[in-house]
CSV table of C-alpha atoms in Angstrom, one decimal:
chain,number,residue,atom,x,y,z
A,88,MET,CA,-15.7,-1.3,-28.9
A,89,ALA,CA,-14.6,-1.1,-25.5
A,90,THR,CA,-15.8,-3.8,-22.8
A,91,PRO,CA,-17.4,-2.3,-19.8
A,92,GLU,CA,-15.6,-3.7,-16.3
A,93,SER,CA,-16.9,-3.5,-13.0
A,94,VAL,CA,-15.8,-3.4,-9.5
A,95,ILE,CA,-18.0,-3.6,-6.0
A,96,GLU,CA,-16.3,-2.4,-3.1
A,97,ILE,CA,-17.6,-3.2,0.6
A,98,GLY,CA,-16.4,-0.7,2.9
A,99,SER,CA,-17.4,0.2,6.7
A,100,THR,CA,-20.3,2.3,6.1
A,101,GLY,CA,-21.6,0.7,2.6
A,102,VAL,CA,-21.4,-1.3,-0.7
A,103,ARG,CA,-20.3,0.3,-3.8
A,104,LEU,CA,-20.6,-0.6,-7.5
A,105,LEU,CA,-19.0,0.9,-10.3
A,106,VAL,CA,-18.9,0.0,-14.2
A,107,ALA,CA,-16.6,1.8,-16.6
A,108,GLU,CA,-14.8,1.4,-19.7
A,109,TYR,CA,-11.9,2.7,-21.7
A,110,SER,CA,-12.0,4.5,-24.9
A,111,ASN,CA,-9.3,4.0,-27.6
A,112,ASP,CA,-7.6,7.3,-26.2
A,113,GLY,CA,-6.9,6.0,-23.2
A,114,LYS,CA,-9.7,7.6,-21.1
A,115,GLN,CA,-11.7,6.1,-18.4
A,116,ASN,CA,-15.6,6.5,-19.0
A,117,ILE,CA,-18.0,6.2,-16.1
A,118,LEU,CA,-21.0,4.1,-17.4
A,119,ASP,CA,-22.7,3.2,-14.0
A,120,ARG,CA,-22.4,3.3,-9.9
A,121,SER,CA,-24.5,2.7,-7.0
A,122,ASP,CA,-24.1,3.1,-3.4
A,123,ARG,CA,-25.9,1.1,-0.8
A,124,PRO,CA,-25.6,2.0,2.9
A,125,LEU,CA,-24.8,-1.1,4.9
A,126,ALA,CA,-23.2,-0.4,8.7
A,127,ILE,CA,-20.7,-3.4,8.6
A,128,GLY,CA,-18.4,-1.4,10.6
A,129,LYS,CA,-20.4,-0.4,13.1
A,130,ASP,CA,-21.4,-4.2,13.5
A,131,VAL,CA,-17.4,-5.3,13.8
A,132,PHE,CA,-16.4,-2.3,16.1
A,133,THR,CA,-19.1,-3.4,18.7
A,134,SER,CA,-19.2,-7.2,18.7
A,135,THR,CA,-16.1,-8.3,16.1
A,136,VAL,CA,-18.8,-10.0,14.0
A,137,ILE,CA,-21.1,-9.1,11.4
A,138,SER,CA,-24.6,-9.8,12.2
A,139,GLN,CA,-26.8,-12.0,10.7
A,140,GLU,CA,-29.5,-9.1,9.9
A,141,THR,CA,-26.2,-7.3,8.2
A,142,GLN,CA,-25.4,-10.7,6.1
A,143,ASN,CA,-28.4,-10.5,5.1
A,144,GLN,CA,-28.6,-7.0,3.7
A,145,LEU,CA,-25.3,-7.9,2.0
A,146,ILE,CA,-26.7,-10.7,0.1
A,147,GLN,CA,-29.7,-8.6,-1.1
A,148,ILE,CA,-27.5,-5.8,-2.2
A,149,PHE,CA,-25.4,-8.4,-3.8
A,150,LEU,CA,-28.3,-9.6,-5.5
A,151,ARG,CA,-29.7,-6.2,-6.7
A,152,TYR,CA,-26.3,-5.5,-8.2
A,153,ARG,CA,-26.3,-8.9,-9.8
A,154,GLU,CA,-29.3,-7.8,-11.9
A,155,GLN,CA,-28.0,-4.3,-12.5
A,156,LEU,CA,-24.8,-5.4,-13.8
A,157,ALA,CA,-26.6,-8.1,-16.4
A,158,SER,CA,-28.1,-5.1,-18.3
A,159,TRP,CA,-24.2,-4.3,-19.2
A,160,GLY,CA,-23.9,-8.0,-20.1
A,161,ILE,CA,-21.4,-8.7,-17.0
A,162,SER,CA,-21.8,-11.8,-15.2
A,163,PRO,CA,-21.0,-11.9,-11.0
A,164,GLY,CA,-17.8,-14.1,-12.4
A,165,GLU,CA,-16.8,-11.2,-14.3
A,166,CYS,CA,-16.8,-8.5,-11.6
A,167,THR,CA,-14.0,-7.7,-9.4
A,168,CYS,CA,-15.5,-7.6,-5.4
A,169,ILE,CA,-12.9,-6.2,-2.9
A,170,ALA,CA,-13.5,-5.8,0.6
A,171,SER,CA,-11.3,-3.3,2.8
A,172,SER,CA,-10.2,-2.9,6.6
A,173,ALA,CA,-13.8,-3.5,8.4
A,174,PHE,CA,-14.6,-6.4,6.7
A,175,ARG,CA,-11.1,-7.9,6.9
A,176,ASP,CA,-11.6,-7.3,11.0
A,177,ALA,CA,-14.8,-9.6,11.4
A,178,LYS,CA,-14.1,-12.8,12.8
A,179,ASN,CA,-16.5,-14.4,10.6
A,180,CYS,CA,-15.3,-12.9,7.3
A,181,ASP,CA,-14.8,-16.2,5.9
A,182,PRO,CA,-18.0,-18.3,5.9
A,183,ILE,CA,-19.8,-14.7,4.7
A,184,MET,CA,-17.4,-14.9,2.0
A,185,ASP,CA,-18.3,-18.5,1.0
A,186,ARG,CA,-22.0,-17.4,1.9
A,187,VAL,CA,-22.0,-14.6,-0.7
A,188,LEU,CA,-20.3,-16.7,-3.4
A,189,VAL,CA,-22.9,-19.5,-3.2
A,190,GLN,CA,-25.7,-17.5,-2.9
A,191,THR,CA,-25.0,-14.8,-5.4
A,192,GLY,CA,-21.9,-15.8,-7.5
A,193,PHE,CA,-20.0,-13.0,-6.5
A,194,LYS,CA,-16.1,-13.7,-4.9
A,195,ILE,CA,-14.7,-11.4,-3.0
A,196,ARG,CA,-11.4,-10.7,-2.3
A,197,ILE,CA,-9.8,-9.0,0.6
A,198,VAL,CA,-7.4,-6.2,0.3
A,199,ASP,CA,-5.0,-4.5,2.8
A,200,GLY,CA,-4.2,-1.0,3.6
A,201,ILE,CA,-0.9,-1.1,1.4
A,202,GLU,CA,-2.9,-2.4,-1.5
A,203,GLU,CA,-5.7,0.6,-1.2
A,204,ASN,CA,-2.8,2.9,-0.8
A,205,LYS,CA,-1.5,1.6,-4.3
A,206,LEU,CA,-4.9,1.6,-5.9
A,207,MET,CA,-5.7,5.2,-4.4
A,208,TYR,CA,-2.4,6.4,-5.7
A,209,LEU,CA,-3.0,5.2,-9.1
A,210,ALA,CA,-6.6,6.9,-9.3
A,211,VAL,CA,-5.2,10.1,-7.9
A,212,SER,CA,-2.4,9.9,-10.5
A,213,GLU,CA,-5.0,9.9,-13.1
A,214,CYS,CA,-7.1,12.2,-12.0
A,215,ILE,CA,-4.4,14.8,-11.7
A,216,LYS,CA,-2.5,14.1,-14.7
A,217,ASP,CA,-3.5,16.9,-16.8
A,218,GLN,CA,-3.3,19.5,-14.4
A,219,PRO,CA,-0.2,21.8,-13.3
A,220,VAL,CA,0.1,20.0,-10.0
A,221,GLY,CA,3.6,19.2,-9.0
A,222,PHE,CA,3.0,16.4,-6.5
A,223,LYS,CA,5.1,14.2,-8.3
A,224,LYS,CA,8.2,16.5,-7.6
A,225,ASP,CA,7.4,18.0,-4.5
A,226,ASP,CA,6.7,16.9,-1.0
A,227,THR,CA,3.2,15.7,-0.9
A,228,VAL,CA,0.5,14.1,1.4
A,229,ILE,CA,-2.1,11.9,0.3
A,230,LEU,CA,-4.8,11.4,2.7
A,231,VAL,CA,-8.0,9.3,2.5
A,232,VAL,CA,-10.2,8.8,5.7
A,233,GLY,CA,-12.3,6.0,5.8
A,234,GLY,CA,-14.7,4.3,8.4
A,235,SER,CA,-12.2,2.1,9.9
A,236,THR,CA,-8.9,3.6,9.0
A,237,THR,CA,-6.9,6.5,7.6
A,238,GLU,CA,-4.8,6.0,4.8
A,239,ILE,CA,-1.7,8.2,4.2
A,240,MET,CA,1.1,8.2,2.1
A,241,MET,CA,3.7,10.8,2.0
A,242,MET,CA,6.2,11.7,-0.6
A,243,SER,CA,9.3,13.6,-0.4
A,244,ASP,CA,10.5,15.4,-3.5
A,245,GLY,CA,8.0,13.3,-5.6
A,246,LYS,CA,9.0,9.9,-4.2
A,247,MET,CA,7.5,8.0,-1.5
A,248,ALA,CA,8.8,8.4,1.6
A,249,GLY,CA,6.4,6.2,3.6
A,250,VAL,CA,2.9,5.0,3.7
A,251,HIS,CA,0.9,4.1,6.6
A,252,SER,CA,-2.7,2.6,7.4
A,253,LEU,CA,-3.6,3.9,10.6
A,254,ARG,CA,-6.4,2.6,12.9
A,255,ILE,CA,-8.2,6.1,12.9
A,256,GLY,CA,-11.3,5.7,11.2
A,257,THR,CA,-15.1,7.4,11.4
A,258,VAL,CA,-17.0,4.5,12.6
A,259,ARG,CA,-14.2,3.2,14.9
A,260,ILE,CA,-13.9,7.1,16.6
A,261,ASP,CA,-17.9,6.9,16.8
A,262,GLN,CA,-18.0,3.8,18.5
A,263,GLN,CA,-15.1,4.2,21.0
A,264,MET,CA,-16.9,7.8,22.0
A,265,ARG,CA,-20.4,6.8,21.9
A,266,ASN,CA,-20.8,5.9,25.6
A,267,GLN,CA,-19.1,9.6,26.3
A,268,THR,CA,-21.6,12.3,26.8
A,269,GLY,CA,-19.1,14.9,26.1
A,270,SER,CA,-19.0,17.9,24.2
A,271,TYR,CA,-17.6,18.8,20.3
A,272,ASN,CA,-14.3,19.9,22.4
A,273,ASP,CA,-14.3,16.5,24.0
A,274,LEU,CA,-14.3,14.7,20.7
A,275,GLN,CA,-11.7,17.1,19.1
A,276,ARG,CA,-9.2,16.6,22.0
A,277,TYR,CA,-10.0,12.9,21.5
A,278,VAL,CA,-9.3,13.0,17.7
A,279,GLN,CA,-6.4,15.4,18.4
A,280,GLU,CA,-4.7,12.8,20.9
A,281,SER,CA,-5.1,10.0,18.5
A,282,ILE,CA,-4.0,11.8,15.6
A,283,ASN,CA,-0.9,13.2,17.8
A,284,ASN,CA,0.5,9.9,18.5
A,285,THR,CA,1.1,9.2,14.8
A,286,LYS,CA,2.8,12.3,14.4
A,287,GLY,CA,6.1,11.6,15.5
A,288,SER,CA,6.2,8.0,13.4
A,289,LEU,CA,5.3,10.2,10.3
A,290,GLU,CA,7.6,13.0,10.5
A,291,SER,CA,10.6,10.3,11.1
A,292,GLU,CA,9.8,9.8,7.4
A,293,LEU,CA,8.7,13.2,5.9
A,294,ASN,CA,9.3,16.9,7.5
A,295,LEU,CA,5.4,17.4,7.5
A,296,ASN,CA,6.2,21.2,7.6
A,297,ARG,CA,8.1,20.9,4.3
A,298,VAL,CA,4.5,19.7,2.4
A,299,LYS,CA,3.7,21.8,-0.3
A,300,HIS,CA,0.7,19.8,-1.6
A,301,PHE,CA,-2.0,18.2,0.7
A,302,ILE,CA,-4.2,15.8,-1.3
A,303,ALA,CA,-7.8,14.7,0.5
A,304,VAL,CA,-9.9,11.7,-1.1
A,305,GLY,CA,-13.0,10.7,0.0
A,306,PRO,CA,-16.8,11.3,-0.5
A,307,ASP,CA,-16.7,14.0,2.8
A,308,ILE,CA,-14.1,15.8,1.7
A,309,THR,CA,-15.7,15.9,-1.8
A,310,LEU,CA,-18.7,17.4,-0.1
A,311,SER,CA,-16.4,20.3,1.7
A,312,ALA,CA,-15.3,21.0,-2.1
A,313,LEU,CA,-18.4,21.5,-3.7
A,314,HIS,CA,-19.6,24.0,-1.0
A,315,LYS,CA,-16.2,26.1,-0.3
A,316,GLY,CA,-13.7,25.2,-3.0
A,317,ARG,CA,-13.1,25.9,-6.8
A,318,PRO,CA,-13.4,23.8,-9.5
A,319,ILE,CA,-9.8,23.2,-11.2
A,320,SER,CA,-11.3,20.7,-14.0
A,321,THR,CA,-14.0,18.1,-14.1
A,322,PHE,CA,-13.0,15.9,-11.5
A,323,LEU,CA,-10.8,18.1,-9.6
A,324,TRP,CA,-11.5,21.3,-6.6
A,325,GLU,CA,-9.1,23.2,-4.6
A,326,ILE,CA,-10.1,24.7,-1.4
A,327,ASP,CA,-8.3,27.3,0.7
A,328,LYS,CA,-7.1,26.0,3.9
A,329,LYS,CA,-9.0,28.9,6.0
A,330,ASP,CA,-12.0,28.3,4.4
A,331,PHE,CA,-12.1,24.6,4.6
A,332,SER,CA,-11.1,25.0,8.9
A,333,ASP,CA,-14.1,27.4,8.9
A,334,PHE,CA,-16.3,25.0,7.1
A,335,VAL,CA,-15.3,22.4,9.9
A,336,ASP,CA,-16.3,24.4,12.7
A,337,GLU,CA,-19.5,25.2,11.1
A,338,ILE,CA,-20.4,21.6,10.2
A,339,GLN,CA,-19.9,20.8,14.1
A,340,GLU,CA,-22.7,23.2,14.7
A,341,TYR,CA,-25.1,21.1,12.9
A,342,SER,CA,-27.0,18.2,14.0
A,343,VAL,CA,-26.6,14.6,11.7
A,344,ASP,CA,-30.6,15.6,10.7
A,345,GLU,CA,-29.4,19.0,9.9
A,346,CYS,CA,-26.2,17.9,7.8
A,347,VAL,CA,-29.0,15.5,5.8
A,348,ALA,CA,-31.4,18.3,5.0
A,349,ARG,CA,-28.5,20.8,4.4
A,350,PHE,CA,-26.2,19.1,2.4
A,351,LYS,CA,-28.9,16.2,0.8
A,352,ILE,CA,-26.7,13.7,1.8
A,353,PRO,CA,-27.9,10.0,3.4
A,354,TYR,CA,-27.9,9.3,7.2
A,355,SER,CA,-25.1,7.1,6.9
A,356,GLU,CA,-22.7,9.4,5.4
A,357,ALA,CA,-24.2,12.4,7.6
A,358,GLU,CA,-23.4,10.3,10.9
A,359,ASN,CA,-19.8,10.8,10.2
A,360,LEU,CA,-19.3,13.8,8.4
A,361,HIS,CA,-18.1,15.5,11.7
A,362,VAL,CA,-15.4,13.4,12.8
A,363,SER,CA,-14.3,12.9,8.8
A,364,LEU,CA,-13.7,16.6,8.5
A,365,LEU,CA,-12.3,16.9,11.8
A,366,ILE,CA,-9.5,14.0,10.9
A,367,TYR,CA,-8.8,16.0,7.6
A,368,ASN,CA,-8.5,19.4,9.3
A,369,LEU,CA,-6.2,18.0,11.8
A,370,PHE,CA,-4.0,16.5,9.4
A,371,LEU,CA,-3.9,19.3,7.2
A,372,ASN,CA,-2.7,21.8,10.2
A,373,PHE,CA,0.3,19.6,10.6
A,374,THR,CA,1.4,21.1,7.2
A,375,LYS,CA,2.2,24.3,5.8
A,376,ALA,CA,0.0,23.7,2.6
A,377,GLU,CA,-2.2,26.7,1.9
A,378,LYS,CA,-4.9,24.7,0.1
A,379,LEU,CA,-6.4,21.5,-0.1
A,380,LEU,CA,-6.7,19.5,-3.5
A,381,VAL,CA,-9.3,17.1,-3.9
A,382,PRO,CA,-9.9,15.0,-6.7
A,383,GLU,CA,-13.3,13.4,-6.9
A,384,THR,CA,-11.8,9.4,-7.0
A,385,ASN,CA,-12.0,6.6,-5.0
A,386,ILE,CA,-10.2,2.7,-4.9
A,387,ARG,CA,-12.9,1.7,-7.6
A,388,ASN,CA,-11.4,3.6,-10.1
A,389,GLY,CA,-8.0,3.0,-9.0
A,390,LEU,CA,-8.5,-1.1,-9.0
A,391,ILE,CA,-10.1,-0.5,-12.7
A,392,LEU,CA,-7.1,1.4,-13.3
A,393,SER,CA,-4.9,-1.0,-12.3
A,394,GLN,CA,-6.5,-3.8,-14.5
A,395,HIS,CA,-4.9,-1.8,-17.6
A,396,SER,CA,-1.5,-0.9,-15.9
A,397,VAL,CA,0.4,-4.2,-16.8
A,398,GLU,CA,0.1,-3.0,-20.3
A,399,ASN,CA,1.3,0.5,-19.4
A,400,ASP,CA,5.0,0.5,-19.6
A,401,GLU,CA,5.8,4.0,-18.1
A,402,LEU,CA,3.1,3.1,-15.4
A,403,GLN,CA,4.9,0.0,-14.6
A,404,ARG,CA,8.2,1.9,-14.5
A,405,GLU,CA,6.8,4.8,-12.0
A,406,PHE,CA,5.4,1.8,-9.6
A,407,LYS,CA,8.6,0.5,-9.5
A,408,MET,CA,10.3,3.5,-8.8
A,409,GLN,CA,7.8,4.5,-6.1
A,410,ILE,CA,8.1,0.8,-4.4
A,411,THR,CA,11.6,1.0,-4.3
A,412,ALA,CA,11.7,4.6,-2.9
A,413,SER,CA,9.4,3.3,-0.3
A,414,ALA,CA,11.8,1.0,0.8
A,415,ARG,CA,14.9,3.3,0.6
A,416,GLY,CA,12.5,5.5,2.8
A,417,LEU,CA,11.8,2.9,5.4
A,418,LEU,CA,16.0,2.0,5.3
A,419,ARG,CA,16.8,5.7,6.3
A,420,LYS,CA,14.3,5.8,8.8
A,421,TYR,CA,16.5,3.1,10.8
A,422,HIS,CA,19.9,4.7,9.9
A,423,GLY,CA,20.7,1.8,7.3
A,424,ASP,CA,23.9,1.8,5.3
A,425,GLU,CA,22.4,3.0,1.8
A,426,LYS,CA,25.8,2.5,-0.2
A,427,HIS,CA,25.8,-1.0,0.5
A,428,ALA,CA,22.2,-1.7,0.1
A,429,GLU,CA,22.5,-0.2,-3.3
A,430,CYS,CA,25.7,-2.0,-4.4
A,431,VAL,CA,24.1,-5.3,-3.1
A,432,ARG,CA,20.8,-4.5,-5.0
A,433,ILE,CA,22.7,-4.2,-8.4
A,434,ILE,CA,25.0,-7.0,-7.9
A,435,ALA,CA,21.9,-9.1,-7.1
A,436,THR,CA,19.6,-7.7,-10.1
A,437,LYS,CA,23.0,-8.8,-12.3
A,438,ILE,CA,22.9,-12.4,-11.0
A,439,TYR,CA,19.1,-12.8,-11.3
A,440,ASP,CA,19.4,-11.4,-15.0
A,441,ALA,CA,22.4,-13.7,-16.0
A,442,LEU,CA,20.1,-16.7,-14.5
A,443,LYS,CA,16.8,-15.3,-15.6
A,444,ASP,CA,16.1,-18.7,-17.8
A,445,GLU,CA,16.8,-21.0,-14.6
A,446,VAL,CA,15.2,-18.7,-12.0
A,447,VAL,CA,11.9,-19.3,-13.7
A,448,LEU,CA,9.7,-17.3,-11.5
A,449,GLU,CA,6.9,-14.5,-12.0
A,450,GLU,CA,8.4,-11.0,-13.1
A,451,HIS,CA,7.7,-9.7,-10.1
A,452,ALA,CA,10.1,-11.6,-8.2
A,453,ARG,CA,12.6,-9.7,-9.5
A,454,LEU,CA,11.4,-6.7,-7.8
A,455,LEU,CA,10.9,-8.6,-4.5
A,456,LEU,CA,14.5,-9.2,-4.8
A,457,GLU,CA,15.7,-5.4,-5.2
A,458,ILE,CA,13.4,-4.6,-2.0
A,459,ALA,CA,14.9,-7.8,0.0
A,460,ALA,CA,18.7,-6.1,-1.0
A,461,ILE,CA,17.6,-2.8,-0.1
A,462,LEU,CA,16.4,-4.0,3.5
A,463,HIS,CA,18.6,-7.0,4.3
A,464,ASP,CA,20.5,-5.2,6.9
A,465,ILE,CA,17.8,-3.1,8.3
A,466,GLY,CA,17.8,-5.0,11.5
A,467,SER,CA,21.2,-3.6,12.3
A,468,PHE,CA,19.6,-0.6,13.7
A,469,ILE,CA,18.5,-2.9,16.9
A,470,ARG,CA,21.6,-5.1,16.9
A,471,TYR,CA,24.3,-6.1,14.7
A,472,GLN,CA,24.5,-9.5,15.7
A,473,ASN,CA,21.7,-11.6,14.6
A,474,HIS,CA,20.8,-8.5,13.0
A,475,ASN,CA,19.0,-10.9,9.9
A,476,ILE,CA,16.4,-11.8,12.7
A,477,HIS,CA,15.9,-8.3,13.8
A,478,SER,CA,15.9,-7.4,10.1
A,479,ASN,CA,13.0,-9.9,9.6
A,480,TYR,CA,10.9,-8.4,12.5
A,481,ILE,CA,11.3,-4.9,11.1
A,482,ILE,CA,10.0,-5.8,7.3
A,483,ARG,CA,7.4,-8.2,8.4
A,484,ASN,CA,6.0,-5.3,10.8
A,485,SER,CA,6.5,-2.2,8.5
A,486,GLU,CA,4.5,-1.0,5.4
A,487,ILE,CA,6.3,-0.9,2.0
A,488,PHE,CA,4.1,1.1,-0.5
A,489,GLY,CA,3.1,-1.5,-3.4
A,490,LEU,CA,3.6,-4.3,-1.7
A,491,SER,CA,0.7,-6.8,-0.4
A,492,LYS,CA,1.2,-8.7,2.9
A,493,LYS,CA,2.3,-11.9,1.2
A,494,ASP,CA,5.2,-9.9,-0.5
A,495,ILE,CA,6.3,-8.6,2.7
A,496,THR,CA,6.6,-12.0,4.0
A,497,ILE,CA,8.6,-13.3,1.6
A,498,VAL,CA,10.8,-10.5,1.7
A,499,SER,CA,11.6,-10.5,5.3
A,500,GLU,CA,12.1,-14.4,4.9
A,501,ILE,CA,14.8,-13.5,2.4
A,502,ALA,CA,16.2,-11.1,4.7
A,503,LYS,CA,16.2,-13.7,7.6
A,504,TYR,CA,18.3,-16.0,5.6
A,505,HIS,CA,20.6,-13.6,4.1
A,506,LYS,CA,23.0,-14.9,6.6
A,507,GLY,CA,23.7,-17.6,8.9
A,508,ASN,CA,24.2,-21.3,9.0
A,509,SER,CA,20.6,-22.0,9.3
A,510,ILE,CA,18.3,-22.9,6.0
A,511,PRO,CA,14.9,-22.0,5.3
A,512,GLN,CA,14.0,-25.9,5.5
A,513,ASP,CA,14.8,-26.2,8.9
A,514,GLU,CA,11.8,-24.3,10.3
A,515,ASP,CA,8.3,-25.2,10.7
A,516,SER,CA,6.8,-21.8,9.4
A,517,PHE,CA,8.8,-22.1,6.5
A,518,LEU,CA,7.6,-25.5,5.6
A,519,MET,CA,3.4,-24.1,5.8
A,520,LEU,CA,4.1,-21.6,3.3
A,521,PRO,CA,2.9,-22.4,-0.2
A,522,ARG,CA,5.4,-24.0,-2.5
A,523,SER,CA,5.8,-21.5,-5.1
A,524,ASP,CA,6.5,-18.9,-2.3
A,525,ARG,CA,9.1,-21.6,-0.7
A,526,MET,CA,10.8,-21.7,-4.0
A,527,THR,CA,10.6,-17.6,-4.4
A,528,ILE,CA,12.3,-17.4,-1.2
A,529,LEU,CA,14.9,-20.2,-1.8
A,530,LYS,CA,15.9,-18.8,-5.3
A,531,LEU,CA,16.0,-15.3,-4.3
A,532,THR,CA,17.7,-15.5,-0.8
A,533,ALA,CA,20.6,-18.1,-2.5
A,534,ILE,CA,21.1,-14.9,-5.3
A,535,LEU,CA,21.2,-12.4,-2.2
A,536,ARG,CA,23.9,-14.5,-0.3
A,537,ILE,CA,26.2,-14.0,-3.1
A,538,ALA,CA,25.6,-10.5,-3.7
A,539,ASP,CA,26.1,-9.3,0.1
A,540,ALA,CA,29.3,-11.2,0.0
A,541,MET,CA,30.6,-9.5,-2.8
A,542,ASP,CA,30.2,-6.3,-0.6
A,543,ARG,CA,31.8,-7.7,2.3
A,544,GLY,CA,33.7,-4.9,3.6
A,545,HIS,CA,30.8,-2.4,2.8
A,546,ILE,CA,33.2,-0.9,0.4
A,547,GLN,CA,31.6,-0.9,-3.0
A,548,LYS,CA,34.8,-2.5,-4.5
A,549,PHE,CA,33.3,-4.2,-7.4
A,550,SER,CA,31.4,-1.6,-9.6
A,551,ASP,CA,32.4,-3.2,-12.8
A,552,PHE,CA,31.9,-7.0,-13.2
A,553,SER,CA,30.6,-9.8,-15.3
A,554,ILE,CA,28.9,-13.1,-15.1
A,555,LYS,CA,29.3,-16.4,-17.1
A,556,ILE,CA,27.6,-19.8,-16.8
A,557,GLN,CA,30.2,-22.3,-17.5
A,558,GLN,CA,29.3,-25.9,-17.3
A,559,ASP,CA,28.9,-26.6,-13.5
A,560,SER,CA,30.1,-23.0,-12.6
A,561,MET,CA,28.9,-19.4,-12.4
A,562,ILE,CA,32.1,-17.2,-12.9
A,563,ILE,CA,32.2,-13.5,-12.1
A,564,HIS,CA,35.1,-11.7,-13.8
A,565,THR,CA,35.8,-8.4,-12.1
A,566,LYS,CA,37.9,-5.6,-13.1
A,567,ASN,CA,39.4,-5.4,-9.6
A,568,SER,CA,40.7,-8.8,-9.0
A,569,GLU,CA,43.4,-7.7,-6.2
A,570,ASN,CA,42.9,-8.2,-2.9
A,571,THR,CA,39.9,-10.2,-3.2
A,572,VAL,CA,40.4,-12.5,-0.1
A,573,LEU,CA,37.6,-11.1,2.3
A,574,GLU,CA,35.2,-11.6,-0.6
A,575,LYS,CA,36.4,-14.9,-1.5
A,576,ILE,CA,36.0,-16.0,2.0
A,577,ALA,CA,32.7,-14.4,2.3
A,578,LEU,CA,31.7,-16.5,-1.0
A,579,ASN,CA,32.8,-19.7,0.7
A,580,GLU,CA,30.6,-19.0,3.5
A,581,LYS,CA,27.9,-17.9,1.7
A,582,ALA,CA,27.6,-20.0,-1.6
A,583,GLY,CA,26.1,-23.4,-0.2
A,584,MET,CA,22.9,-22.4,-0.6
A,585,PHE,CA,23.7,-20.9,-4.3
A,586,GLU,CA,25.0,-24.0,-5.4
A,587,SER,CA,22.2,-26.4,-3.7
A,588,VAL,CA,19.7,-24.3,-5.4
A,589,PHE,CA,20.8,-23.6,-8.8
A,590,GLY,CA,23.7,-26.5,-9.2
A,591,TYR,CA,26.5,-24.1,-9.9
A,592,LYS,CA,29.7,-23.2,-7.9
A,593,VAL,CA,30.4,-19.7,-7.7
A,594,ILE,CA,34.0,-18.8,-8.6
A,595,LEU,CA,35.3,-14.9,-8.2
A,596,LEU,CA,38.2,-13.7,-10.4
């Protein structure tokens, strides 16, 4: 018998519970769900903190959910609790997390925008997987409008071209416009200009005119689908572009109270409906897509699915492909040398695999090495001299699908030390990192420096080689042993860290 699993999500406008289980055939069955409104976003955007009154309400909601989960035999410690951008932005989030843990037993984990994208991608993929929708082969936009941010994923020919967590959200815009007494036209212009500011950056990664599929996720867009769409399957709708645009215009004529009465939705949802649908419509108009696809899913479904994805080899391979595709998309945006990056990636992973028993890192580290290899020279876009410093800056301030902020920090540090004579241990910022992160950075940087040296001329000379560990040496045998002077000089310059970390001299034959 399947064991029920539960997720609680703290969003900008409410706290939501999902209880689900997996059947033997791998399908997710929803057992229970609840949604309690809570104005966390409004608090944070007006005062930067969550008020005492809202904190008390949050505690009461968790206590109610604790009773609800007890009926399913689930304890607070067995429930996954996540909080997104509004809670994350609150200056007093840490003491509130502690208070919730002490008083209710629930441990809250804060997720960043990139993890939200990953979980939403998983949820959408699951919802659409049995339908003839080729979003994994065509140019596609996946858009999720929230109270604090708008999450967007852009796919080119089915591969991740860019991901962004945009600071454009319904509650955020409502608070910014609250002191204005303008009309709907003023609101539309404000939202339009906010979105236009992002268009240039988005189109540097994906030509929006080529977008074939526009996938929109969220309760507001689901409401639109129920009234103007056609069901494709149990949890998937389709809306014609013109029908949706007409519905958005119609909604703007209704007051919040009228929305509550007409659509039988809570007041907290009705408050944000006008802005939410306007954002979806404006992004849709950037594209040539003639329809919206609306899956009824959410980040909570994605989180439960992610806990099963570790056992799903096919899903893991797809995630890895989308993560590396996102990194390549970022490199392409900054006009990097893709052939050199791919060559270094192949060499680095081959060295990693040869030393696997001595690297002794989590499996995820190999993927971080691949991403670092792809992006190590990206800083050359700014200036080739000291490009490793510029690479560190670009990576640290970019978004890469599937990587957490911690992952991006590790990758940026590896890129920073892939060249030059400085060592990480000389910098206080490195020494302040957890020991496990420091060892990951040192080991992966040492490997990357060797791989980069082997393509010093950026001509991909060594396409076929073998690695042998012999006593105190790592011997690299190449099929092309002629004219290797440049590579041997580069190895002599870069091999010091490798010998220090792994204890092996590097010999190129």
